[in-house]
Coordinates of C-alpha atoms in Angstrom, one line a residue:
Chain A
X1 CA -25.6 12.8 -35.8
X2 CA -26.3 13.6 -39.4
X3 CA -30.0 13.6 -40.2
X4 CA -29.6 11.5 -43.4
X5 CA -27.7 8.9 -41.6
X6 CA -30.3 8.8 -38.8
X7 CA -33.0 8.3 -41.3
X8 CA -31.1 5.5 -43.1
X9 CA -30.4 3.7 -39.9
X10 CA -34.0 4.0 -38.8
X11 CA -35.2 2.5 -42.2
X12 CA -32.6 -0.2 -41.9
X13 CA -33.9 -1.2 -38.5
X14 CA -37.4 -1.4 -40.0
X15 CA -36.1 -4.0 -42.4
X16 CA -35.2 -2.0 -45.4
X17 CA -31.8 -3.5 -46.4
X18 CA -31.6 -1.1 -49.3
X19 CA -31.2 1.8 -46.8
X20 CA -28.2 0.0 -45.4
X21 CA -26.8 -0.4 -48.9
X22 CA -27.1 3.4 -49.2
X23 CA -25.1 3.8 -46.0
X24 CA -22.4 1.5 -47.2
X25 CA -22.1 3.4 -50.5
X26 CA -21.7 6.6 -48.7
X27 CA -18.7 5.5 -46.7
X28 CA -17.2 2.6 -48.5
X29 CA -14.6 4.5 -50.5
X30 CA -13.4 6.6 -47.6
X31 CA -13.2 3.7 -45.2
X32 CA -11.4 1.5 -47.8
X33 CA -8.8 4.2 -48.4
X34 CA -8.0 4.5 -44.7
X35 CA -8.1 0.7 -44.0
X36 CA -5.9 0.1 -47.0
X37 CA -3.2 2.3 -45.5
X38 CA -3.4 0.1 -42.3
X39 CA -3.3 -3.3 -43.8
X40 CA -1.4 -2.6 -47.0
X41 CA -3.1 -5.2 -49.2
X42 CA -6.2 -4.6 -51.3
X43 CA -7.7 -8.0 -50.6
X44 CA -7.2 -7.6 -46.9
X45 CA -8.6 -4.1 -46.9
X46 CA -11.6 -5.4 -48.8
X47 CA -12.2 -8.2 -46.3
X48 CA -11.8 -5.8 -43.3
X49 CA -14.1 -3.2 -44.7
X50 CA -16.8 -5.7 -45.8
X51 CA -16.7 -7.4 -42.4
X52 CA -16.9 -4.1 -40.6
X53 CA -20.0 -3.2 -42.5
X54 CA -21.6 -6.5 -41.7
X55 CA -20.7 -6.2 -38.1
X56 CA -22.2 -2.7 -38.1
X57 CA -25.4 -4.0 -39.6
X58 CA -25.6 -6.7 -36.9
X59 CA -25.0 -4.2 -34.1
X60 CA -27.1 -1.4 -35.5
X61 CA -29.6 -1.7 -32.6
X62 CA -26.8 -1.0 -30.2
X63 CA -25.7 2.2 -31.9
X64 CA -26.9 4.9 -29.6
X65 CA -26.5 7.8 -31.9
X66 CA -24.4 9.8 -29.5
X67 CA -21.5 10.0 -32.0
X68 CA -21.4 10.1 -35.8
X69 CA -22.2 6.9 -37.5
X70 CA -19.0 7.1 -39.4
X71 CA -17.0 7.4 -36.1
X72 CA -18.7 4.3 -34.8
X73 CA -18.1 2.5 -38.1
X74 CA -14.5 3.5 -38.0
X75 CA -14.1 2.0 -34.6
X76 CA -15.3 -1.3 -35.8
X77 CA -13.2 -1.2 -38.9
X78 CA -10.0 -0.1 -37.3
X79 CA -10.2 -2.6 -34.5
X80 CA -10.7 -5.3 -37.1
X81 CA -7.8 -4.0 -39.2
X82 CA -5.4 -3.9 -36.1
X83 CA -6.4 -7.4 -35.1
X84 CA -5.9 -8.7 -38.6
X85 CA -2.5 -7.0 -38.8
X86 CA -1.4 -8.5 -35.6
X87 CA -2.6 -11.9 -36.6
X88 CA -0.7 -11.7 -39.9
X89 CA 2.4 -10.4 -38.2
X90 CA 2.4 -13.4 -35.9
X91 CA 1.9 -15.8 -38.7
X92 CA 4.4 -14.5 -41.2
X93 CA 8.0 -15.6 -41.0
X94 CA 10.2 -13.0 -39.4
X95 CA 13.0 -13.5 -41.8
X96 CA 14.8 -10.2 -41.6
X97 CA 16.3 -10.5 -45.0
X98 CA 13.1 -10.6 -46.9
X99 CA 10.8 -8.4 -44.7
X100 CA 12.6 -5.8 -42.8
X101 CA 15.5 -5.2 -45.2
X102 CA 13.0 -3.8 -47.6
X103 CA 12.5 -0.9 -45.3
X104 CA 16.1 0.2 -45.9
X105 CA 16.6 -0.5 -49.6
X106 CA 14.7 1.7 -52.1
X107 CA 11.4 0.1 -53.2
X108 CA 11.0 -1.5 -56.6
X109 CA 8.5 0.7 -58.4
X110 CA 8.8 -1.0 -61.8
X111 CA 5.4 -2.8 -61.3
X112 CA 2.5 -1.4 -59.5
X113 CA 1.2 -4.4 -57.7
X114 CA -1.8 -2.7 -56.3
X115 CA -4.8 -3.2 -58.6
X116 CA -7.0 -1.0 -56.5
X117 CA -5.3 2.2 -57.3
X118 CA -7.4 4.6 -59.3
X119 CA -4.5 6.6 -60.7
X120 CA -0.8 5.9 -61.3
X121 CA 1.0 6.9 -58.2
X122 CA 4.2 8.8 -58.2
X123 CA 7.4 7.4 -56.7
X124 CA 7.1 9.9 -53.9
X125 CA 3.7 8.5 -52.9
X126 CA 5.0 5.0 -53.2
X127 CA 7.9 5.8 -50.8
X128 CA 5.5 7.5 -48.4
X129 CA 3.1 4.6 -48.4
X130 CA 6.0 2.1 -47.9
X131 CA 7.3 4.2 -45.0
X132 CA 3.9 4.3 -43.4
X133 CA 3.8 0.5 -43.6
X134 CA 7.0 0.2 -41.6
X135 CA 5.4 2.0 -38.6
X136 CA 4.1 -0.1 -35.7
X137 CA 0.3 -0.6 -36.3
X138 CA -0.7 1.5 -33.3
X139 CA 1.3 4.5 -34.6
X140 CA 0.1 3.9 -38.2
X141 CA -3.5 4.0 -37.3
X142 CA -3.3 7.2 -35.3
X143 CA -1.3 8.9 -38.1
X144 CA -3.9 7.8 -40.7
X145 CA -6.8 9.0 -38.7
X146 CA -5.2 12.4 -38.1
X147 CA -3.5 13.2 -41.4
X148 CA -5.6 11.2 -43.9
X149 CA -9.0 11.5 -42.2
X150 CA -8.4 14.9 -40.6
X151 CA -9.9 13.7 -37.3
X152 CA -9.5 15.6 -34.0
X153 CA -7.7 14.1 -31.1
X154 CA -11.0 13.5 -29.2
X155 CA -12.5 11.6 -32.2
X156 CA -9.4 9.5 -32.6
X157 CA -9.5 8.7 -28.9
X158 CA -13.2 7.8 -29.2
X159 CA -12.5 5.6 -32.3
X160 CA -9.6 3.7 -30.7
X161 CA -11.0 3.8 -27.2
X162 CA -7.8 5.1 -25.7
X163 CA -7.1 8.3 -23.7
X164 CA -6.4 11.5 -25.5
X165 CA -3.0 11.6 -24.0
X166 CA -2.2 8.3 -25.6
X167 CA -3.4 9.6 -29.0
X168 CA -1.1 12.6 -28.7
X169 CA 1.8 10.6 -27.6
X170 CA 1.4 8.0 -30.4
X171 CA 0.9 10.7 -33.0
X172 CA 4.1 12.5 -32.1
X173 CA 6.1 9.3 -32.0
X174 CA 4.5 8.2 -35.4
X175 CA 5.5 11.5 -37.0
X176 CA 9.1 11.3 -35.8
X177 CA 9.4 7.7 -36.8
X178 CA 8.0 8.4 -40.2
X179 CA 10.5 11.2 -40.6
X180 CA 13.3 8.9 -39.7
X181 CA 12.1 6.4 -42.3
X182 CA 11.7 9.0 -45.0
X183 CA 15.1 10.4 -44.3
X184 CA 16.6 7.0 -45.1
X185 CA 15.1 7.2 -48.6
X186 CA 16.1 10.8 -49.0
X187 CA 19.8 10.1 -48.3
Chain B
X1 CA 21.8 18.9 -31.3
X2 CA 18.1 18.0 -31.4
X3 CA 17.1 16.2 -28.3
X4 CA 14.1 13.9 -28.1
X5 CA 12.3 16.6 -26.1
X6 CA 12.8 19.1 -28.9
X7 CA 11.6 16.6 -31.4
X8 CA 8.4 16.0 -29.4
X9 CA 7.8 19.7 -29.2
X10 CA 8.2 20.2 -32.9
X11 CA 5.9 17.4 -33.6
X12 CA 3.3 19.1 -31.4
X13 CA 3.9 22.3 -33.3
X14 CA 2.8 20.6 -36.5
X15 CA -0.7 20.4 -35.0
X16 CA -0.5 23.7 -33.3
X17 CA -1.0 21.8 -30.1
X18 CA 1.2 24.0 -27.9
X19 CA 0.8 25.8 -24.7
X20 CA 1.8 29.5 -24.5
X21 CA 5.2 28.6 -23.0
X22 CA 5.8 25.8 -25.5
X23 CA 4.9 28.2 -28.4
X24 CA 7.5 30.7 -27.1
X25 CA 10.1 27.9 -26.8
X26 CA 9.4 26.7 -30.3
X27 CA 9.7 30.3 -31.7
X28 CA 13.0 30.6 -29.9
X29 CA 14.2 27.3 -31.3
X30 CA 13.3 28.2 -34.8
X31 CA 15.3 31.4 -34.5
X32 CA 18.3 29.8 -32.9
X33 CA 18.5 26.4 -34.3
X34 CA 18.6 25.7 -38.0
X35 CA 18.3 21.9 -37.6
X36 CA 15.2 22.4 -35.5
X37 CA 13.7 24.7 -38.1
X38 CA 14.5 22.2 -40.8
X39 CA 13.0 19.4 -38.9
X40 CA 9.8 21.3 -38.3
X41 CA 9.6 22.1 -42.0
X42 CA 10.1 18.4 -42.9
X43 CA 7.4 17.3 -40.4
X44 CA 5.0 19.8 -41.8
X45 CA 5.8 18.7 -45.3
X46 CA 5.3 15.0 -44.4
X47 CA 1.9 15.9 -42.9
X48 CA 0.9 17.6 -46.2
X49 CA 2.1 14.7 -48.2
X50 CA 0.0 12.4 -46.2
X51 CA -3.1 14.5 -46.6
X52 CA -2.6 14.7 -50.4
X53 CA -2.0 11.0 -50.9
X54 CA -4.1 9.8 -53.9
X55 CA -7.2 8.1 -52.6
X56 CA -7.2 4.4 -53.2
X57 CA -10.6 3.3 -54.5
X58 CA -11.9 -0.2 -53.8
X59 CA -11.7 -2.5 -56.8
X60 CA -15.3 -3.7 -56.4
X61 CA -18.6 -2.3 -55.3
X62 CA -18.5 -3.1 -51.6
X63 CA -22.1 -2.2 -51.0
X64 CA -23.4 -5.0 -53.3
X65 CA -21.1 -7.5 -51.7
X66 CA -22.1 -6.5 -48.2
X67 CA -25.8 -6.8 -49.0
X68 CA -25.2 -10.2 -50.7
X69 CA -23.3 -11.4 -47.7
X70 CA -26.1 -10.2 -45.4
X71 CA -28.6 -12.2 -47.4
X72 CA -26.4 -15.3 -47.7
X73 CA -25.6 -15.4 -44.1
X74 CA -29.1 -14.3 -43.1
X75 CA -27.7 -11.7 -40.8
X76 CA -30.0 -9.4 -39.1
X77 CA -29.6 -6.6 -36.5
X78 CA -29.3 -8.1 -33.1
X79 CA -32.4 -7.2 -31.1
X80 CA -31.8 -5.0 -28.2
X81 CA -32.3 -6.8 -24.9
X82 CA -35.5 -5.8 -23.1
X83 CA -35.2 -3.3 -20.4
X84 CA -35.4 -4.8 -16.9
X85 CA -39.0 -4.4 -15.6
X86 CA -39.3 -2.3 -12.6
X87 CA -41.1 -4.2 -10.0
X88 CA -43.2 -2.6 -7.3
X89 CA -41.8 -2.8 -3.8
X90 CA -42.9 -5.9 -1.8
X91 CA -43.4 -4.4 1.7
X92 CA -44.0 -7.7 3.4
X93 CA -40.7 -9.1 2.2
X94 CA -38.9 -5.9 3.2
X95 CA -40.4 -6.1 6.7
X96 CA -39.4 -9.7 7.0
X97 CA -35.8 -8.8 6.1
X98 CA -35.7 -5.9 8.5
X99 CA -36.8 -8.3 11.3
X100 CA -34.1 -10.8 10.3
X101 CA -31.5 -8.1 10.3
X102 CA -32.6 -6.9 13.7
X103 CA -32.4 -10.3 15.2
X104 CA -29.0 -10.9 13.7
X105 CA -27.8 -7.7 15.1
X106 CA -29.0 -8.6 18.6
X107 CA -27.4 -12.0 18.5
X108 CA -24.2 -10.5 17.2
X109 CA -24.1 -8.0 20.1
X110 CA -24.7 -10.7 22.6
X111 CA -22.0 -12.8 21.1
X112 CA -19.4 -10.0 21.1
X113 CA -20.3 -9.1 24.6
X114 CA -19.9 -12.7 25.8
X115 CA -16.6 -13.0 24.1
X116 CA -15.3 -9.9 25.6
X117 CA -16.4 -10.9 29.1
X118 CA -14.7 -14.3 28.9
X119 CA -11.6 -12.8 27.3
X120 CA -11.2 -10.3 30.1
X121 CA -11.9 -12.9 32.8
X122 CA -9.2 -15.2 31.3
X123 CA -6.8 -12.4 30.9
X124 CA -6.3 -11.5 34.6
X125 CA -6.8 -14.7 36.5
X126 CA -3.8 -14.1 38.6
X127 CA -4.9 -10.6 39.6
X128 CA -8.3 -11.8 40.4
X129 CA -7.1 -14.8 42.3
X130 CA -4.6 -12.9 44.2
X131 CA -7.2 -10.5 45.3
X132 CA -9.4 -13.3 46.4
X133 CA -6.5 -15.0 48.1
X134 CA -5.6 -11.8 49.8
X135 CA -9.1 -11.4 51.1
X136 CA -9.4 -15.0 52.2
X137 CA -6.0 -15.6 53.6
X138 CA -5.4 -15.0 57.3
X139 CA -2.0 -13.9 58.0
X140 CA -0.5 -15.4 61.0
X141 CA -0.4 -12.7 63.4
X142 CA 2.1 -12.8 66.1
X143 CA -0.6 -11.9 68.4
X144 CA -2.5 -15.0 67.7
X145 CA -1.3 -17.7 69.9
X146 CA -2.5 -21.2 69.8
X147 CA -4.7 -21.4 72.9
X148 CA -3.3 -24.9 73.3
X149 CA 0.0 -23.6 74.4
X150 CA -1.3 -21.5 77.1
X151 CA -1.8 -23.2 80.3
X152 CA -5.4 -23.7 80.5
X153 CA -7.0 -22.6 83.6
X154 CA -7.2 -25.7 85.8
X155 CA -10.2 -26.5 87.7
X156 CA -8.2 -26.1 90.8
X157 CA -8.1 -22.9 92.3
X158 CA -4.5 -23.1 93.0
X159 CA -2.7 -20.1 92.0
X160 CA 0.3 -21.0 90.1
X161 CA 3.1 -18.7 90.8
X162 CA 5.4 -19.9 88.2
X163 CA 5.4 -17.6 85.2
X164 CA 3.8 -18.9 82.2
X165 CA 6.5 -19.6 79.7
X166 CA 5.9 -17.6 76.8
X167 CA 6.8 -19.5 73.7
X168 CA 6.5 -18.2 70.3
X169 CA 4.4 -20.6 68.6
X170 CA 3.9 -20.1 65.0
X171 CA 0.4 -21.0 64.4
X172 CA -0.2 -23.0 61.4
X173 CA -1.7 -20.9 58.8
X174 CA -5.3 -21.7 58.2
X175 CA -6.1 -23.3 54.9
X176 CA -6.3 -20.5 52.3
X177 CA -9.5 -20.2 50.6
X178 CA -9.1 -21.0 47.0
X179 CA -11.2 -18.7 44.9
X180 CA -13.4 -20.4 42.5
X181 CA -11.9 -19.6 39.2
X182 CA -13.9 -20.1 36.1
X183 CA -12.6 -23.3 34.5
X184 CA -11.8 -23.0 30.9
X185 CA -12.4 -25.7 28.4
X186 CA -10.2 -28.8 28.7
X187 CA -7.1 -28.6 26.7
X188 CA -7.3 -30.5 23.5
X189 CA -5.4 -33.8 23.7
X190 CA -2.7 -33.6 21.0
X191 CA -1.6 -37.0 20.0
X192 CA 1.6 -36.0 18.3
X193 CA 4.6 -35.1 20.1
X194 CA 5.0 -31.4 19.3
X195 CA 8.3 -31.3 21.0
X196 CA 9.6 -33.9 18.7
X197 CA 12.7 -33.1 16.8
X198 CA 12.0 -31.2 13.6
X199 CA 13.2 -34.0 11.4
X200 CA 10.4 -36.1 12.7
X201 CA 7.7 -33.7 11.6
X202 CA 9.2 -31.6 8.8
X203 CA 9.4 -32.9 5.2
X204 CA 12.8 -33.7 4.2
X205 CA 14.4 -31.1 2.0
X206 CA 17.3 -32.4 0.0
X207 CA 20.3 -30.2 -0.1
X208 CA 21.1 -28.7 -3.5
X209 CA 23.6 -30.7 -5.3
X210 CA 25.8 -28.3 -7.2
X211 CA 27.0 -30.9 -9.6
X212 CA 23.4 -31.7 -10.6
X213 CA 21.9 -28.2 -10.5
X214 CA 23.6 -25.4 -12.4
X215 CA 23.1 -22.1 -10.6
X216 CA 24.4 -18.6 -11.2
X217 CA 27.8 -17.9 -9.7
X218 CA 28.3 -14.6 -7.9
X219 CA 31.9 -13.4 -8.2
X220 CA 33.7 -10.7 -6.5
X221 CA 36.0 -9.2 -9.2
X222 CA 38.9 -9.0 -6.9
X223 CA 38.9 -12.7 -6.5
X224 CA 39.3 -13.2 -10.2
X225 CA 42.8 -11.7 -10.1
X226 CA 43.7 -12.8 -6.6
X227 CA 46.9 -15.0 -6.3
X228 CA 45.7 -16.6 -3.1
X229 CA 45.4 -20.4 -3.2
X230 CA 41.8 -20.2 -2.0
X231 CA 40.8 -18.2 -5.1
X232 CA 42.5 -20.4 -7.6
X233 CA 39.7 -23.0 -7.4
X234 CA 37.2 -20.3 -7.9
X235 CA 39.0 -19.1 -11.0
X236 CA 39.1 -22.6 -12.4
X237 CA 35.4 -23.0 -11.7
X238 CA 34.6 -19.8 -13.5
X239 CA 36.6 -21.0 -16.5
X240 CA 34.7 -24.3 -16.5
X241 CA 31.4 -22.5 -16.3
X242 CA 32.4 -20.4 -19.3
X243 CA 33.1 -23.5 -21.3
X244 CA 30.0 -25.4 -20.2
X245 CA 27.2 -23.6 -22.1
X246 CA 26.9 -23.1 -25.9
X247 CA 26.6 -19.3 -25.2
X248 CA 28.1 -17.3 -22.4
X249 CA 26.0 -15.1 -20.2
X250 CA 27.5 -12.6 -17.8
X251 CA 25.8 -9.9 -15.8
X252 CA 28.1 -7.2 -14.4
X253 CA 26.6 -5.0 -11.7
X254 CA 27.9 -1.5 -11.6
X255 CA 27.2 1.9 -10.2
X256 CA 27.6 3.8 -13.4
X257 CA 26.7 1.7 -16.5
X258 CA 27.9 4.4 -18.9
X259 CA 31.3 4.5 -17.3
X260 CA 31.5 0.8 -17.2
X261 CA 30.5 0.7 -20.9
X262 CA 33.3 3.0 -21.8
X263 CA 35.8 1.0 -19.8
X264 CA 34.7 -2.3 -21.3
X265 CA 34.7 -0.8 -24.8
X266 CA 38.3 0.4 -24.4
X267 CA 39.4 -3.0 -23.1
X268 CA 37.7 -4.8 -26.0
X269 CA 39.6 -2.4 -28.3
X270 CA 42.8 -3.4 -26.7
X271 CA 41.9 -7.0 -27.6
X272 CA 41.3 -6.0 -31.2
X273 CA 37.5 -5.8 -31.1
X274 CA 35.7 -2.8 -32.4
X275 CA 32.5 -1.8 -30.6
X276 CA 29.5 -0.6 -32.6
X277 CA 27.0 1.3 -30.3
X278 CA 23.4 1.5 -31.2
X279 CA 22.3 5.1 -31.5
X280 CA 19.2 4.4 -29.5
X281 CA 21.5 3.6 -26.6
X282 CA 23.6 6.7 -27.2
X283 CA 20.6 8.9 -27.2
X284 CA 19.3 7.4 -24.0
X285 CA 22.6 7.7 -22.2
X286 CA 22.8 11.4 -23.2
X287 CA 19.6 12.0 -21.3
X288 CA 20.9 10.0 -18.4
X289 CA 17.8 7.8 -17.8
X290 CA 18.3 4.4 -16.2
X291 CA 19.6 2.0 -18.8
X292 CA 21.0 -1.5 -18.8
X293 CA 23.5 -2.1 -21.5
X294 CA 24.2 -5.3 -23.4
X295 CA 27.4 -6.3 -25.2
X296 CA 27.1 -9.1 -27.8
X297 CA 29.9 -10.7 -29.7
X298 CA 31.0 -14.1 -30.9
X299 CA 34.6 -13.5 -31.6
X300 CA 36.1 -14.7 -28.3
X301 CA 36.6 -18.1 -26.9
X302 CA 36.0 -18.8 -23.2
X303 CA 39.6 -18.3 -22.2
X304 CA 39.6 -14.9 -23.9
X305 CA 36.4 -14.0 -22.1
X306 CA 38.0 -14.9 -18.8
X307 CA 41.0 -12.8 -19.6
X308 CA 38.6 -9.9 -20.4
X309 CA 37.0 -10.4 -16.9
X310 CA 40.5 -10.3 -15.4
X311 CA 41.3 -7.1 -17.3
X312 CA 38.1 -5.5 -15.9
X313 CA 39.1 -6.6 -12.4
X314 CA 42.6 -5.1 -12.8
X315 CA 41.2 -1.8 -14.1
X316 CA 38.8 -1.7 -11.2
X317 CA 41.6 -2.3 -8.7
X318 CA 43.7 0.5 -10.3
X319 CA 40.9 3.0 -10.0
X320 CA 40.3 1.9 -6.5
X321 CA 37.7 3.7 -4.5
X322 CA 37.8 6.7 -6.8
X323 CA 35.6 5.0 -9.4
X324 CA 34.0 2.0 -7.8
X325 CA 32.2 1.4 -11.1
X326 CA 32.1 -2.3 -10.9
X327 CA 30.5 -4.4 -8.3
X328 CA 29.6 -8.1 -8.7
X329 CA 30.0 -10.3 -11.7
X330 CA 27.4 -13.0 -12.2
X331 CA 28.2 -16.0 -14.4
X332 CA 24.8 -17.4 -15.3
X333 CA 23.5 -20.2 -17.4
X334 CA 22.5 -19.1 -20.9
X335 CA 18.8 -19.8 -21.2
X336 CA 16.5 -20.0 -24.2
X337 CA 14.7 -16.9 -22.9
X338 CA 18.1 -15.1 -23.3
X339 CA 18.1 -16.1 -26.9
X340 CA 14.7 -14.6 -27.4
X341 CA 15.8 -11.3 -25.8
X342 CA 18.9 -11.2 -27.9
X343 CA 16.9 -11.8 -31.0
X344 CA 14.6 -8.9 -30.2
X345 CA 17.5 -6.6 -29.4
X346 CA 19.1 -7.2 -32.8
X347 CA 15.8 -7.3 -34.5
X348 CA 16.6 -10.8 -35.9
X349 CA 14.4 -13.1 -33.8
X350 CA 14.3 -15.6 -36.6
X351 CA 18.0 -16.0 -36.6
X352 CA 17.9 -16.9 -33.0
X353 CA 15.1 -19.4 -33.1
X354 CA 15.0 -20.7 -36.7
X355 CA 16.6 -24.0 -37.4
X356 CA 18.3 -24.2 -34.1
X357 CA 19.2 -27.8 -33.0
X358 CA 16.5 -29.4 -31.1
X359 CA 16.9 -31.1 -27.8
X360 CA 17.2 -34.9 -28.3
X361 CA 16.8 -35.6 -24.6
X362 CA 14.8 -33.8 -22.0
X363 CA 16.3 -30.5 -21.2
X364 CA 19.3 -30.8 -18.9
X365 CA 19.2 -27.8 -16.6
X366 CA 22.9 -27.9 -16.4
X367 CA 23.0 -27.2 -20.2
X368 CA 19.7 -25.5 -21.2
X369 CA 20.7 -25.0 -24.8
X370 CA 21.4 -28.0 -27.0
X371 CA 24.8 -28.6 -28.5
X372 CA 25.4 -26.9 -31.7
X373 CA 23.3 -23.9 -30.9
X374 CA 26.3 -21.5 -31.1
X375 CA 27.4 -22.7 -34.5
X376 CA 23.9 -22.7 -35.9
X377 CA 23.3 -19.3 -34.5
X378 CA 26.4 -18.0 -36.2
X379 CA 25.3 -19.5 -39.5
X380 CA 21.9 -17.9 -39.2
X381 CA 23.5 -14.6 -38.5
X382 CA 25.8 -15.0 -41.5
X383 CA 22.9 -15.7 -43.8
X384 CA 21.4 -12.4 -42.9
X385 CA 24.4 -10.5 -44.3
X386 CA 25.4 -13.0 -46.9
X387 CA 25.1 -10.4 -49.7
X388 CA 27.2 -7.8 -47.9
X389 CA 30.6 -7.1 -49.5
X390 CA 31.9 -5.0 -46.7
X391 CA 35.1 -5.9 -45.0
X392 CA 34.6 -8.2 -42.0
X393 CA 36.0 -7.2 -38.6
X394 CA 36.0 -8.4 -35.1
X395 CA 33.0 -6.5 -33.8
X396 CA 31.1 -6.2 -30.6
X397 CA 27.6 -4.8 -30.6
X398 CA 26.6 -2.5 -27.8
X399 CA 22.9 -1.9 -27.3
X400 CA 20.2 -1.1 -24.8
X401 CA 19.1 -4.2 -22.8
X402 CA 16.4 -2.4 -20.8
X403 CA 14.6 -0.9 -22.5
X404 CA 15.1 -2.6 -25.8
X405 CA 15.2 -0.5 -28.9
X406 CA 11.6 -0.7 -30.3
X407 CA 12.8 -0.4 -33.9
X408 CA 15.9 -2.4 -34.3
X409 CA 15.3 -2.8 -38.0
X410 CA 15.8 1.0 -38.3
X411 CA 19.2 0.9 -36.6
X412 CA 22.1 1.5 -38.9
X413 CA 24.4 0.3 -36.2
X414 CA 22.7 -3.1 -36.0
X415 CA 22.8 -3.4 -39.7
X416 CA 26.4 -2.5 -39.8
X417 CA 27.2 -5.0 -37.1
X418 CA 25.4 -7.8 -38.8
X419 CA 27.0 -7.1 -42.1
X420 CA 30.5 -6.6 -41.0
X421 CA 30.8 -9.1 -38.2
X422 CA 33.5 -11.6 -38.9
X423 CA 32.9 -15.3 -39.2
X424 CA 32.8 -17.2 -36.0
X425 CA 36.0 -19.1 -35.1
X426 CA 35.4 -22.8 -34.2
X427 CA 36.4 -22.3 -30.6
X428 CA 34.6 -18.9 -30.1
X429 CA 31.4 -18.7 -28.2
X430 CA 28.7 -16.0 -28.4
X431 CA 29.0 -13.8 -25.4
X432 CA 26.1 -11.8 -24.0
X433 CA 27.3 -9.4 -21.2
X434 CA 24.8 -7.2 -19.5
X435 CA 25.8 -4.1 -17.5
X436 CA 23.2 -3.8 -14.7
X437 CA 22.8 -1.1 -12.1
X438 CA 23.4 -1.6 -8.4
X439 CA 20.6 0.0 -6.4

């Protein structure tokens, strides 16, 4: 584990909350960016990330230091994001005409409804983001961790607590499904 | 054509996660197949696009919010549980337990030995008894003669010249010695008459009343087109079953679902129905894995469905033993669970569960679905394609029943079916026909 992280964790456990604040500042942007791609809503992403940090703070004594702090934090955050996504999917009406049909028709890019974006995004990115959102959450998470975060298979397996074979299989499926979705827009 | 295996291989190639053999295969593919080369290029480009997505920055400073929450909720790191104290060994206790274990072992050995002794002695009582009887029993020997029969020597000294009649006297056998056999425990006195007729001891099981309980009907296809009087009733019963439920459920067992599918598709075409086959199913069938196939349509009334069954039976008869595709037809009640499955197959679960008529009375198992389900279902499906301006036709959707397409919303064929299916006729009923394999 990174020496700085180790020092900050040790200081946090001694009661220095500011040390934990420093840890959060180090990783908040990166975590938010990844979680946002999973849950697709800025408020939800904010809630998940915030809650993940609080849970991490609570469980800091149980962090053994055998992996990177960020990997451990990711595990907490992604599990929370997946659970939230599943909860929301069960609660939302499954009206095909309003929800699924949008996966086939071109997206409306006249208004950027995402206030969290730092820069104006091109239509291309918008389409890619939309396509990613159509993937099943298990596929989406693996794709984000691999392509966005640049994680290795072993790290992804560690974060998601699944076998490496499962990671490979989900990643391949995710890529092919994403290609299918993007080809719909490209036609 | 790019098969799913090739697609998987190309996806692995994006990561460079290939064995030597796989690398060679990919190189060969890229040389020989332009679509494969194009797909790889697209996958690589998609990966690059993902990596270069503009980072999304959080709208607020998360760190200050997290620290504020920690203070407000008074959260603190959970203390680690203390490590269990290692206690020194208590030798007196250990000795005690060793003694207890030894005593238990001795008792167990005695018990097993006793059991085996008594078991053996009970096993061969006849043999043992016979031996003892044989030992104790004195066989009447011809040589033994009852001394009473012989003339006893009289006190007189007269010599009797008459010969002593020899008579064969069978001496009574002496009482046999009954060996002392170990007496077992007295048999338990059983008050009940165990030889009583079953009806006196068994609970009464009521026979199934077919009029009250709706069960699946297993039909031999040949009987559907038979002209024998005995089969006429069966045919009428089948027609009645098809009219009973709001939706019709048929399972057709066959040896080759793909061939059966082709046959059924051509028969439906002859009745003016066009089949739309999901690509997910087509891909699976091209790889020949085990697949069960579902046909769904709501353009036929029960009589037309029965005619379709008869056509199937006639075709099967024509092909005879050469094809033998079709086995048994099952006419089953259409259950709410079937509606759920159908909704998942078409990716329109809401249409199959939303706003369906509710049961006013407790569920009648003869009619599991409430009246009006079929019409409401048709309306829900129509709403999904209400904005479509495409020409409506009599369509049948053909898809994979097992496994179900995991992404029905991405299926162009499902979309086409939902948008182009014609309006339901008043007398038509939704039909779900599943082609299943015979093992």
